Short mmCIF file of C-alpha atoms in Angstrom, two decimals:
data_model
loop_
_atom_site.label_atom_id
_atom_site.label_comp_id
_atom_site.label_asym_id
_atom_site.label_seq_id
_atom_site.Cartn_x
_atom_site.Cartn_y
_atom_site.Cartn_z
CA UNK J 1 -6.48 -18.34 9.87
CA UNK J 2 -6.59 -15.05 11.55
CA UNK J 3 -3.03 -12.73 10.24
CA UNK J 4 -3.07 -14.04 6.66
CA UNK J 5 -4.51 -11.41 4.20
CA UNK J 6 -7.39 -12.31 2.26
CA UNK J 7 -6.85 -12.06 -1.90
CA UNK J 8 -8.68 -8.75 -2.02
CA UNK J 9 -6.71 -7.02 0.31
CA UNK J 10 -4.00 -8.48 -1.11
CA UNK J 11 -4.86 -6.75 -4.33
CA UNK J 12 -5.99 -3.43 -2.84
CA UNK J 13 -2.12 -3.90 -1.04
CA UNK J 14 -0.64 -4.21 -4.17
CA UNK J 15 -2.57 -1.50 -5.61
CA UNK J 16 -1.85 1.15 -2.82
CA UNK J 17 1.87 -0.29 -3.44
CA UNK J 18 1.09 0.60 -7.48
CA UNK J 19 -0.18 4.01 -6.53
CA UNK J 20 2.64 5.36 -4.51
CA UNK J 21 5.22 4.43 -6.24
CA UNK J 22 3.61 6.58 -9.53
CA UNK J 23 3.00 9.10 -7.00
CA UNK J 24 6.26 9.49 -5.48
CA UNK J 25 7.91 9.93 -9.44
CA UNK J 26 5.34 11.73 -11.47
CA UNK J 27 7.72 12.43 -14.08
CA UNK J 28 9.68 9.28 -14.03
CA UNK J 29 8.28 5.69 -16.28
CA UNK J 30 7.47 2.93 -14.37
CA UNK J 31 9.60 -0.59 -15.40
CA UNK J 32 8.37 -3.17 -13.33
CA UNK J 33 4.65 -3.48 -12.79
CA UNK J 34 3.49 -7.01 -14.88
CA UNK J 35 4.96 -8.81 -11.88
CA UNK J 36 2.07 -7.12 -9.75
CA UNK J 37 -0.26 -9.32 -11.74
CA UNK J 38 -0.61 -13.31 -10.99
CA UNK J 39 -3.12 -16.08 -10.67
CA UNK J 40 -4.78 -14.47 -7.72
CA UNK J 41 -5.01 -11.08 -9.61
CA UNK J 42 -6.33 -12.76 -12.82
CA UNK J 43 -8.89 -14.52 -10.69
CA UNK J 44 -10.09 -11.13 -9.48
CA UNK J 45 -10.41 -9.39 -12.88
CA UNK J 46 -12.25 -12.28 -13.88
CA UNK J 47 -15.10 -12.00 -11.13
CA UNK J 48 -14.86 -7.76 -11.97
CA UNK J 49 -15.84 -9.05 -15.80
CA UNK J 50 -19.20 -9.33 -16.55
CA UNK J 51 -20.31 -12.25 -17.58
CA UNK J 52 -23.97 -12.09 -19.23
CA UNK J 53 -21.94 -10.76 -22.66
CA UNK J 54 -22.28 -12.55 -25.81
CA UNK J 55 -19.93 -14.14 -27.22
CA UNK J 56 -16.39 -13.05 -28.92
CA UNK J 57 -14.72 -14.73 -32.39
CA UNK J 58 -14.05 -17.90 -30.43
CA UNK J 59 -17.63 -18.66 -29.47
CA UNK J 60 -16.59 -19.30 -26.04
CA UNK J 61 -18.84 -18.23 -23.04
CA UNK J 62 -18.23 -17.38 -19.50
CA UNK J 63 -19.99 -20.50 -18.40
CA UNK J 64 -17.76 -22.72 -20.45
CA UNK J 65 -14.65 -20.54 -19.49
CA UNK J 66 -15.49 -20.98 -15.57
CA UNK J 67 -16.28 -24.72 -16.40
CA UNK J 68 -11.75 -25.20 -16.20
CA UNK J 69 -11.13 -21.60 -14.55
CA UNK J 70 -8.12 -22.56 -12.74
CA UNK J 71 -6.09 -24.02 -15.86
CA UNK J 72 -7.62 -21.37 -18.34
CA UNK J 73 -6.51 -18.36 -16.04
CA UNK J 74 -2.91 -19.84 -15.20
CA UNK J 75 -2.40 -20.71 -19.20
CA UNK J 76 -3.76 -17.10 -20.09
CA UNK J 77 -1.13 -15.52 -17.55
CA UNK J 78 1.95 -18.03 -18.83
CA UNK J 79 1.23 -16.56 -22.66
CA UNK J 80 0.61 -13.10 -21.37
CA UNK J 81 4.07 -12.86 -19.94
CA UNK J 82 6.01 -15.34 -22.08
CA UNK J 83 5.32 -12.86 -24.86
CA UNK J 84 3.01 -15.89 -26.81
CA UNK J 85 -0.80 -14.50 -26.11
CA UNK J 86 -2.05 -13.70 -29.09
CA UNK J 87 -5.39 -11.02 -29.17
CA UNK J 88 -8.17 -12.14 -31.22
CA UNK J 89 -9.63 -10.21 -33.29
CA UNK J 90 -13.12 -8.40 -32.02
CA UNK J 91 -16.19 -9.30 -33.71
CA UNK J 92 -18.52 -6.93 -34.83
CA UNK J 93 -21.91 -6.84 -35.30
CA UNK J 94 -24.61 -4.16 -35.87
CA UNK J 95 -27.05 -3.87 -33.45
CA UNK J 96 -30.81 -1.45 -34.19
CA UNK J 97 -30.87 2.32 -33.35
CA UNK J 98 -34.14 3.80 -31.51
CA UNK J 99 -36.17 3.21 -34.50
CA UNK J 100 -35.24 -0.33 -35.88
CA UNK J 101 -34.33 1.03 -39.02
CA UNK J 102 -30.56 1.92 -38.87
CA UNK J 103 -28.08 -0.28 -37.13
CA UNK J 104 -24.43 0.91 -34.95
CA UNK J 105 -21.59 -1.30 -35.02
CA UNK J 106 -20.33 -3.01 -31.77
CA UNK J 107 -17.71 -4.51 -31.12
CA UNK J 108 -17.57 -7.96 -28.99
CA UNK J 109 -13.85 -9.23 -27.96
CA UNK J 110 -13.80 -13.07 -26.36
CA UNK J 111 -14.46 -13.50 -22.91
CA UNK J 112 -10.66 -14.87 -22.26
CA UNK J 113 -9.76 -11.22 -23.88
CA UNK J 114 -11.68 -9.04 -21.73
CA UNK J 115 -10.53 -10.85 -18.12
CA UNK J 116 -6.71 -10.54 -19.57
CA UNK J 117 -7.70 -6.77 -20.07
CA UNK J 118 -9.23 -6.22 -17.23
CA UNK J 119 -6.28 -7.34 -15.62
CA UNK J 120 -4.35 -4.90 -17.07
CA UNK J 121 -6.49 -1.77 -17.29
CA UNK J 122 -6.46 -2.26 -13.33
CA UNK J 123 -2.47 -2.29 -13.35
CA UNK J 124 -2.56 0.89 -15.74
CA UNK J 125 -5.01 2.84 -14.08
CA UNK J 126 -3.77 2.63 -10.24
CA UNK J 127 -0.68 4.99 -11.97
CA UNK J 128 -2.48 7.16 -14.17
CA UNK J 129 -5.11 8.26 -11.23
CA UNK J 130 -2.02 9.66 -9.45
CA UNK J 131 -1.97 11.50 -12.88
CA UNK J 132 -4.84 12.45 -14.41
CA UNK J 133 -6.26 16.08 -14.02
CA UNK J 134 -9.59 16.66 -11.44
CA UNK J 135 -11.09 18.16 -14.79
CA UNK J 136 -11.47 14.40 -15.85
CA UNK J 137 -14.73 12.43 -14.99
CA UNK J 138 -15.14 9.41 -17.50
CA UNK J 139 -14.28 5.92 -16.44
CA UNK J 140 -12.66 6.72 -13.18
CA UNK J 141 -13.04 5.03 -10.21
CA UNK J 142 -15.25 7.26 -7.53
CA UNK J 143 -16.35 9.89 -10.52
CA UNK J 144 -19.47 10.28 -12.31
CA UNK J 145 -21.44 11.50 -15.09
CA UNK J 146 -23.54 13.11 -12.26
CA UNK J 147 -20.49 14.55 -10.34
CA UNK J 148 -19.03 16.56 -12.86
CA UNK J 149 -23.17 17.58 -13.75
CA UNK J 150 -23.19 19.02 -10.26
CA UNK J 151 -19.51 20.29 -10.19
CA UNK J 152 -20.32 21.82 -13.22
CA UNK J 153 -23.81 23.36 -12.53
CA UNK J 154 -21.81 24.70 -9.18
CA UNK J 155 -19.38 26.37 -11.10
CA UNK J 156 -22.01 27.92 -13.16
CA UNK J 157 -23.88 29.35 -10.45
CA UNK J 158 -20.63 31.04 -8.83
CA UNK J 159 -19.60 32.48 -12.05
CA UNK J 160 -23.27 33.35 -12.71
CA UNK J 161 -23.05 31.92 -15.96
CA UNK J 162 -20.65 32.82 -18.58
CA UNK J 163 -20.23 31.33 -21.63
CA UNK J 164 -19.76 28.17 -22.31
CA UNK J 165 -17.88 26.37 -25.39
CA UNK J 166 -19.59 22.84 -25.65
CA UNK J 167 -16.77 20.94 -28.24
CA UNK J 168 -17.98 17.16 -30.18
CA UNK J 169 -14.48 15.65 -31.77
CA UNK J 170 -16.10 13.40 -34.35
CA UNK J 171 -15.29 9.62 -34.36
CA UNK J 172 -13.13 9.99 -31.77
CA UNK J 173 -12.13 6.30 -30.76
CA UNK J 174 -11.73 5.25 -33.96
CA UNK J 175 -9.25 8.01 -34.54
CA UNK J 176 -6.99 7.69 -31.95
CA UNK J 177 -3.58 7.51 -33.49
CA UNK J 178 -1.37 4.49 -32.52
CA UNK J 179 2.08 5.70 -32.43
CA UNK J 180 1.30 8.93 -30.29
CA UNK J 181 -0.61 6.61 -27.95
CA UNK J 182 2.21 4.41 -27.36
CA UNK J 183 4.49 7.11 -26.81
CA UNK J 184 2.77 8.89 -24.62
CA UNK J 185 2.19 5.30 -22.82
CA UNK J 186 6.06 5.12 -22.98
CA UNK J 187 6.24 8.27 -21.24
CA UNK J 188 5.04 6.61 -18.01
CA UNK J 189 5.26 2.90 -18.42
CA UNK J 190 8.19 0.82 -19.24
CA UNK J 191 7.31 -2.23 -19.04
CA UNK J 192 7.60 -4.02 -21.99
CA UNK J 193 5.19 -7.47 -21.16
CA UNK J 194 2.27 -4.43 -20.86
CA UNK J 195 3.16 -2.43 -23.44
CA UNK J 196 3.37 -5.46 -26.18
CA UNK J 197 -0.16 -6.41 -24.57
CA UNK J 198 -1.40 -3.21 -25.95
CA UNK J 199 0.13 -3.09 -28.64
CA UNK J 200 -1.69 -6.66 -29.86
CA UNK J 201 -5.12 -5.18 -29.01
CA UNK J 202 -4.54 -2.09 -30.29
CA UNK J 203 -3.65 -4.15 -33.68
CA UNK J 204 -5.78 -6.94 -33.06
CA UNK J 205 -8.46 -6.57 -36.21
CA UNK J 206 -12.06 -6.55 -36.36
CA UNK J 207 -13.87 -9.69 -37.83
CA UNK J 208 -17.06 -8.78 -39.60
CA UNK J 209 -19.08 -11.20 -42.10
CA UNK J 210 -15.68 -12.94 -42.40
CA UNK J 211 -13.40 -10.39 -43.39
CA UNK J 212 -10.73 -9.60 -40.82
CA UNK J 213 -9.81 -5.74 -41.30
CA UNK J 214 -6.51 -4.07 -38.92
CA UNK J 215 -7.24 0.38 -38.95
CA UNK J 216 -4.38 1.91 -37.85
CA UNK J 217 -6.08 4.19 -35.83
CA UNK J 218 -8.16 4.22 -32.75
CA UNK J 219 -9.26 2.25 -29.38
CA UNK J 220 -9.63 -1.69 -29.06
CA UNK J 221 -13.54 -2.13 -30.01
CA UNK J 222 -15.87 -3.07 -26.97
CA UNK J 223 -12.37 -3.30 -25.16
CA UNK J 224 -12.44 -2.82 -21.41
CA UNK J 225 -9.34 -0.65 -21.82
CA UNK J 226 -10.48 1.28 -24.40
CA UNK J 227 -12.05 3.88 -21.61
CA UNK J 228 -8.51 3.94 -20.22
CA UNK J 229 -6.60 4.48 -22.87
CA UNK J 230 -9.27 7.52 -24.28
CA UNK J 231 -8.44 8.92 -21.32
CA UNK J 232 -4.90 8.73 -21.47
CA UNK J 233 -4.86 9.89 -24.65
CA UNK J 234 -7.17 12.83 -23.72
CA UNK J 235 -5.25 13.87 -20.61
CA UNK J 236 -2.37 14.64 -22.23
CA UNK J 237 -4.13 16.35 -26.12
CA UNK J 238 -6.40 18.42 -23.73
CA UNK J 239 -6.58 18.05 -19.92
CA UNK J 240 -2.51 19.30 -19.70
CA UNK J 241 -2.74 21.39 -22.79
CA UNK J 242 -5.20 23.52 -21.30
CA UNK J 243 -4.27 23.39 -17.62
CA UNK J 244 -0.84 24.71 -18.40
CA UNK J 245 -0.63 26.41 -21.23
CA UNK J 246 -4.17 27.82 -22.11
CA UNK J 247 -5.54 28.71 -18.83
CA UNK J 248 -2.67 30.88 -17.69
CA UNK J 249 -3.27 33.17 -20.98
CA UNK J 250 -6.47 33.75 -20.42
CA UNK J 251 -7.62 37.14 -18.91
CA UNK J 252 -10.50 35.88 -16.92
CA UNK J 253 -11.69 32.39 -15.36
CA UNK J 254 -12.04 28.99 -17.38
CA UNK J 255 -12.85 25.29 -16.33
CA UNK J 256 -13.07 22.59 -17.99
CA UNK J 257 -15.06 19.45 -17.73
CA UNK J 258 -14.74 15.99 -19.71
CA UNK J 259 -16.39 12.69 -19.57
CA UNK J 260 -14.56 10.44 -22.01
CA UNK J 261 -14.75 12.19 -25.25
CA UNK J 262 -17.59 14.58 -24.06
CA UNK J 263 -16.18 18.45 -22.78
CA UNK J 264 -17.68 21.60 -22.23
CA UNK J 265 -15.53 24.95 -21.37
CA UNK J 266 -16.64 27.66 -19.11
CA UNK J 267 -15.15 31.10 -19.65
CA UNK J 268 -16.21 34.12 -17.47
CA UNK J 269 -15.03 36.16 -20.88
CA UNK J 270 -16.46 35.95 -24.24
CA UNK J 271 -12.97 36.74 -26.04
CA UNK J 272 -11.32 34.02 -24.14
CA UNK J 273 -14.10 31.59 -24.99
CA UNK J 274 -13.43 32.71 -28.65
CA UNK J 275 -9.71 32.59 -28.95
CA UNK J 276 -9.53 28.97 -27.35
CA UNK J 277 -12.74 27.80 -29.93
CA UNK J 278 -10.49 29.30 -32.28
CA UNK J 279 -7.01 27.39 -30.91
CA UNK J 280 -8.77 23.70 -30.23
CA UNK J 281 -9.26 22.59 -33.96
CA UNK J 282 -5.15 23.72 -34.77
CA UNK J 283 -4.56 21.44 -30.84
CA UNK J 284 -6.45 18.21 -32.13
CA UNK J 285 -5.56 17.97 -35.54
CA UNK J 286 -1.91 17.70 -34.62
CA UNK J 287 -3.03 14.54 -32.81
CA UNK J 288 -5.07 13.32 -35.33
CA UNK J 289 -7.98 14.28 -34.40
CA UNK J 290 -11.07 16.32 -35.50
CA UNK J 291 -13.83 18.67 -34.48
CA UNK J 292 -16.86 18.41 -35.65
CA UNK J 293 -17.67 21.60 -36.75
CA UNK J 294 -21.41 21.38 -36.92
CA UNK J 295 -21.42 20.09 -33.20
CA UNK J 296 -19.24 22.40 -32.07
CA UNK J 297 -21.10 25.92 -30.60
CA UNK J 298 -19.84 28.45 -28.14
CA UNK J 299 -23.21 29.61 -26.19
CA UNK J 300 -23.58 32.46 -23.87
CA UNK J 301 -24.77 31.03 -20.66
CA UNK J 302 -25.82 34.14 -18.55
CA UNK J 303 -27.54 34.85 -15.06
CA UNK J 304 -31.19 36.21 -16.70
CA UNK J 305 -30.80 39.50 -16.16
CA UNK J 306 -32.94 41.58 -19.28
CA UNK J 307 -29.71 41.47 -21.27
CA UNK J 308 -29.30 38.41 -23.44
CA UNK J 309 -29.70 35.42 -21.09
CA UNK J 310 -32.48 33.65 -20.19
CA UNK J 311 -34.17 30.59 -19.17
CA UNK J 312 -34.48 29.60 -22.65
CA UNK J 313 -30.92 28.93 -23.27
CA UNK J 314 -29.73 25.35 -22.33
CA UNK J 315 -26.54 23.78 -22.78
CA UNK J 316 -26.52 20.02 -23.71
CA UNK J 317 -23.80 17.54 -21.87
CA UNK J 318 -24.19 13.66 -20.90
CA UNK J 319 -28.25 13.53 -21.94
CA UNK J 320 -28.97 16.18 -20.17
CA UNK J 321 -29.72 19.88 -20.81
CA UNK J 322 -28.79 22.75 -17.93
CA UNK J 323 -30.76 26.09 -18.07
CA UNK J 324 -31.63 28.81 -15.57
CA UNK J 325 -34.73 28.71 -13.72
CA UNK J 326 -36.50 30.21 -10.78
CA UNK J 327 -35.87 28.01 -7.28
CA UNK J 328 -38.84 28.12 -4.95
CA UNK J 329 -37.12 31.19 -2.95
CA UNK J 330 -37.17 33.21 -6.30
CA UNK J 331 -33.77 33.20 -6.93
CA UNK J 332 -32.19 32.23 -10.25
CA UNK J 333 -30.34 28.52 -10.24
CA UNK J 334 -28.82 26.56 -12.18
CA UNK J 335 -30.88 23.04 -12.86
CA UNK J 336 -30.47 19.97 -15.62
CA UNK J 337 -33.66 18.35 -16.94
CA UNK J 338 -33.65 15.29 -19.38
CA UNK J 339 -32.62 16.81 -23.02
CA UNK J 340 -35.36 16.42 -25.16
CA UNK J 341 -33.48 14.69 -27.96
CA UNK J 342 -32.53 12.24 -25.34
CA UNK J 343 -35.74 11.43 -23.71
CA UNK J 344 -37.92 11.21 -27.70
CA UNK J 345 -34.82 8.50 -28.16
CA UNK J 346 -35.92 6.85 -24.49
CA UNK J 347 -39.49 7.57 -25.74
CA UNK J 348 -38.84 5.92 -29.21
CA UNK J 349 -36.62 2.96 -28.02
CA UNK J 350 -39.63 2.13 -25.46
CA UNK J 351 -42.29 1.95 -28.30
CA UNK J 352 -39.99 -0.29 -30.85
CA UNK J 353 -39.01 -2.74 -28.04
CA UNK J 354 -43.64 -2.96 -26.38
CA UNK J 355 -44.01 -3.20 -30.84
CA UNK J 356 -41.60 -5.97 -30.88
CA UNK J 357 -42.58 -8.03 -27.70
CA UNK J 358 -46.16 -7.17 -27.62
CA UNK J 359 -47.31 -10.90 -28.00
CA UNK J 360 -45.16 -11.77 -25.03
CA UNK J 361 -47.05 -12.29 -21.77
CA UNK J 362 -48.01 -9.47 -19.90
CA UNK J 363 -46.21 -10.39 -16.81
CA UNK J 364 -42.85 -11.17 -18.66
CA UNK J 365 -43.50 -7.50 -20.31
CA UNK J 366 -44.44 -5.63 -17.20
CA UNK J 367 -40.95 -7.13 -15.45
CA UNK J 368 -38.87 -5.79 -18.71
CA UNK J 369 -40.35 -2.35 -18.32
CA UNK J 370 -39.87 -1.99 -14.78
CA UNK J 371 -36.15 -2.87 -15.24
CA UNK J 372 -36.15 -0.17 -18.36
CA UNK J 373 -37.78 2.49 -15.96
CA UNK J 374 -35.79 1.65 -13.11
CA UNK J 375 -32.55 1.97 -15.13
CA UNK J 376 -33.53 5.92 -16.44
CA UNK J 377 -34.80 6.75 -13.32
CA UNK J 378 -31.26 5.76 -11.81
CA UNK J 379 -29.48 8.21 -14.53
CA UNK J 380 -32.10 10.93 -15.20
CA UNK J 381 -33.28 10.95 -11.73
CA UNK J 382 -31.56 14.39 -10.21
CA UNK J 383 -33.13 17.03 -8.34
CA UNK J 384 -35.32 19.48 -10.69
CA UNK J 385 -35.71 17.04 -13.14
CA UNK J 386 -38.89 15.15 -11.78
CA UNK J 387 -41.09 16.68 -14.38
CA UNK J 388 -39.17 14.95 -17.43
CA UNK J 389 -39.11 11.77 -14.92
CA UNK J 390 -42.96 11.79 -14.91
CA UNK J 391 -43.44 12.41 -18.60
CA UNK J 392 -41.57 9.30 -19.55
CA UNK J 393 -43.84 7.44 -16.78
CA UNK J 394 -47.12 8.43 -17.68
CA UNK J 395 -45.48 7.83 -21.64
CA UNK J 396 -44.70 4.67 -21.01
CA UNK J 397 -47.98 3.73 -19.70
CA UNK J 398 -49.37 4.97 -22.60
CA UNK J 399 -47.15 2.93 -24.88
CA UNK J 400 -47.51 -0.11 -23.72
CA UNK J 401 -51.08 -0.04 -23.58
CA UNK J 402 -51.25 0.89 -27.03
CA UNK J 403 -49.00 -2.31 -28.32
CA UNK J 404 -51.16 -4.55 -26.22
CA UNK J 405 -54.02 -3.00 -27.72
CA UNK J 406 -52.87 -4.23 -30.66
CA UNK J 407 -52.11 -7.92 -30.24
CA UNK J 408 -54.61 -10.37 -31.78
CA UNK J 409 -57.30 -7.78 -32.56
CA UNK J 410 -58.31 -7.44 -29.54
CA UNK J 411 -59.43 -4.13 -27.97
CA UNK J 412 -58.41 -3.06 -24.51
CA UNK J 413 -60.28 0.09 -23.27
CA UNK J 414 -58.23 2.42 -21.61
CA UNK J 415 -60.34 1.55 -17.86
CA UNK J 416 -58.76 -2.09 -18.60
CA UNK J 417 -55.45 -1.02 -18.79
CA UNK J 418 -55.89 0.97 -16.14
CA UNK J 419 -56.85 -2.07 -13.80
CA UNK J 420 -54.15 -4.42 -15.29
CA UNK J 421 -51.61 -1.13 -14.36
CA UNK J 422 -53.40 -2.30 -10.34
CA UNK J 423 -52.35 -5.60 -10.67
CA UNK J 424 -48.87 -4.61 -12.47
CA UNK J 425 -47.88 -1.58 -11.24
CA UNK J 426 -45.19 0.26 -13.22
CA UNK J 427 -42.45 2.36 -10.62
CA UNK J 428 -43.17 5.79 -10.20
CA UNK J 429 -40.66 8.46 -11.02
CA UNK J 430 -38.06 9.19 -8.29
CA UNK J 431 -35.10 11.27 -7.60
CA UNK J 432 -31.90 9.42 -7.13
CA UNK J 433 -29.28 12.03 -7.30
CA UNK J 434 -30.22 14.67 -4.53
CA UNK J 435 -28.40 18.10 -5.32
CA UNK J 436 -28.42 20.81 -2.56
CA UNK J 437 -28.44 24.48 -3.79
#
């Protein structure tokens, strides 16, 4: 019927409602926002959740969860505001690094967890946008990895380079400190049915091999508010700290950019750049937090100009390494290419997985690597980076037709694989990401 609002403008409604109200008091906590949230807001964090995962400590997928979703979702929000939901614990498990041979932990909550979070993390972050700094790119709705590349490569190219302090805090979201979280939660939200909800994932446990363990410290594992709450945590440690108090001591320019846990700082002077590398260990450590010393470089960053910069020097950030090099008018830019640590990983990840499924049939193979190519492409695909792109193409060729090579003895010339690469062509390299400049 026309004049009745559909559910998802209902929730963008409720949203915008969300939004303004945090906007209107930037200083002031918010007390009633769990009443935004009901069946028909549950139902939409449920179709936001993604629903390929495996399973959490409850074994339950999101086929069997759909199979009753009316009664699971209405349940779910009763205990979440009656006080009696209970988060499970997240199960870990260890999944292979690039070469097979070591393993990284993951954490896997249940599926009921992540919808219930979901829910919430969409509550939390319609305030905290109106709050968080433009120097912030992680996990925020309409910003990028590849924005703040290009915002960043921008801002090199004004300041003609500079230096630049790239900063690693080791282990960072499992060091996140509880109590300082939930203050600074407290700071803008007063609600209490939200902030007990955190407060059970934050202590929620991790299962592994049996043995339930509770840290102290950092994010919910595999948690879809982790990214949230990182970034809350991060906004005010950093993103405030140096907006205003470091940046008006400085005596020249400095910007900084973050993704997550990942920052770099420009300074247009070298003693700035030095007193702040020198001021950021003393800053994180009083939130419990570390940098990793070994990880942590200042690097001058100059326009090439026969006095110390050059070409040569590239600064790492998000997979990607930016450098100076000549446009094709002959004037110095600033560019990213594919860091090479990053694409020997792609590289080495490509050759375990065509070693492991090389006695799978060739069609089922050729439709895995197109997905895998399609996906870097989609990341690593920005404008003067199509070099890199094409080395991991013609790499990947070269892979797979030494695996199949290999399966049951029998030989395959390179002219074969070159007419089975006719009748299953793998995509060619393209740019995604167009950058002008």
């Amino acid at each position: 019927m026309s004049g009745i609002p559909s559910p998802e403008n209902n929730i963008s409604l409720k949203l915008e409602r969300i939004a303004r109200l945090a906007k209107q008091a930037p200083a002031l906590p918010l007390t009633s926002l769990s009443h935004y949230i009901d069946e028909e807001w549950l139902v939409e964090a449920y179709r936001r959740t993604r629903k390929n995962g495996a399973p959490g400590v409850d074994g339950q997928s999101a086929a069997e969860y759909a199979d009753k979703l009316g009664s699971n979702l209405r349940m779910l929000l009763n205990r979440a505001k009656s006080g009696t939901y209970q988060a499970p614990p997240v199960r870990r498990v260890h999944i292979p690094k690039g070469d097979g041979k070591q393993t990284r932990p993951l954490g896997i909550p249940t599926f009921e967890d992540k919808v219930l979070q979901r829910a919430v993390s969409t509550v939390l972050s319609a305030v905290y946008e109106q709050d968080f700094l433009p120097c912030s790119y992680g996990f925020r709705p309409g910003r990028s990895a590849h924005q703040l590349m290009e915002d960043l490569r921008t801002c090199m190219m004004r300041m003609s380079g500079g230096y630049v302090l790239e900063v690693d805090i080791a282990k960072f979201f499992d060091t996140v400190d509880h109590t300082l979280l939930g203050e600074m939660l407290r700071q803008r939200i007063h609600d209490g049915v939200l902030l007990r909800l955190i407060g059970k994932w934050l202590n929620a446990g991790v299962l592994e091999e049996g043995q339930l363990s509770r840290p102290d410290t950092g994010t919910p594992q595999g948690g879809v508010i982790s990214p949230l709450l990182a970034n809350v945590y991060l906004h005010e440690v950093l993103d405030k700290w140096f907006e205003h108090e470091v940046r008006p001591r400085l005596r020249s320019s400095a910007y900084l950019f973050r993704y997550a846990d990942d920052f770099v700082i420009v300074f247009a002077s070298e003693r700035d750049a030095q007193r702040v590398q020198e001021a950021l260990p003393k800053r994180m450590a009083k939130y419990g937090l570390t940098i990793h010393p070994d990880k942590t470089r200042l690097t001058r960053f100059s326009k090439p100009d026969g006095r110390g910069g050059g070409p040569e020097r590239e600064v790492p950030l998000l997979g990607f390494g930016l450098h100076w090099r000549k446009s094709r008018k002959g004037n110095w830019v600033v560019q990213a290419k594919t860091h090479r640590t990053r694409l020997n990983r792609a590289l080495r990840l490509t050759s375990h997985w065509c070693r492991q499924q090389r006695h799978q049939p060739v069609h089922w193979q050729w439709l895995k690597l197109k997905k895998k190519l399609h996906g870097h492409y989609a990341y690593y695909g920005i404008t003067g980076n199509i070099r890199a792109l094409r080395q991991v193409y013609e790499a990947v060729r070269r892979i797979w037709w030494r695996w199949l090579n290999r399966r049951n003895n029998r030989r395959l010339s390179w002219e074969q694989m070159g007419k089975l690469l006719i009748r299953f062509p793998l995509p060619l390299p393209r740019i995604v990401h167009s950058y002008v400049g």
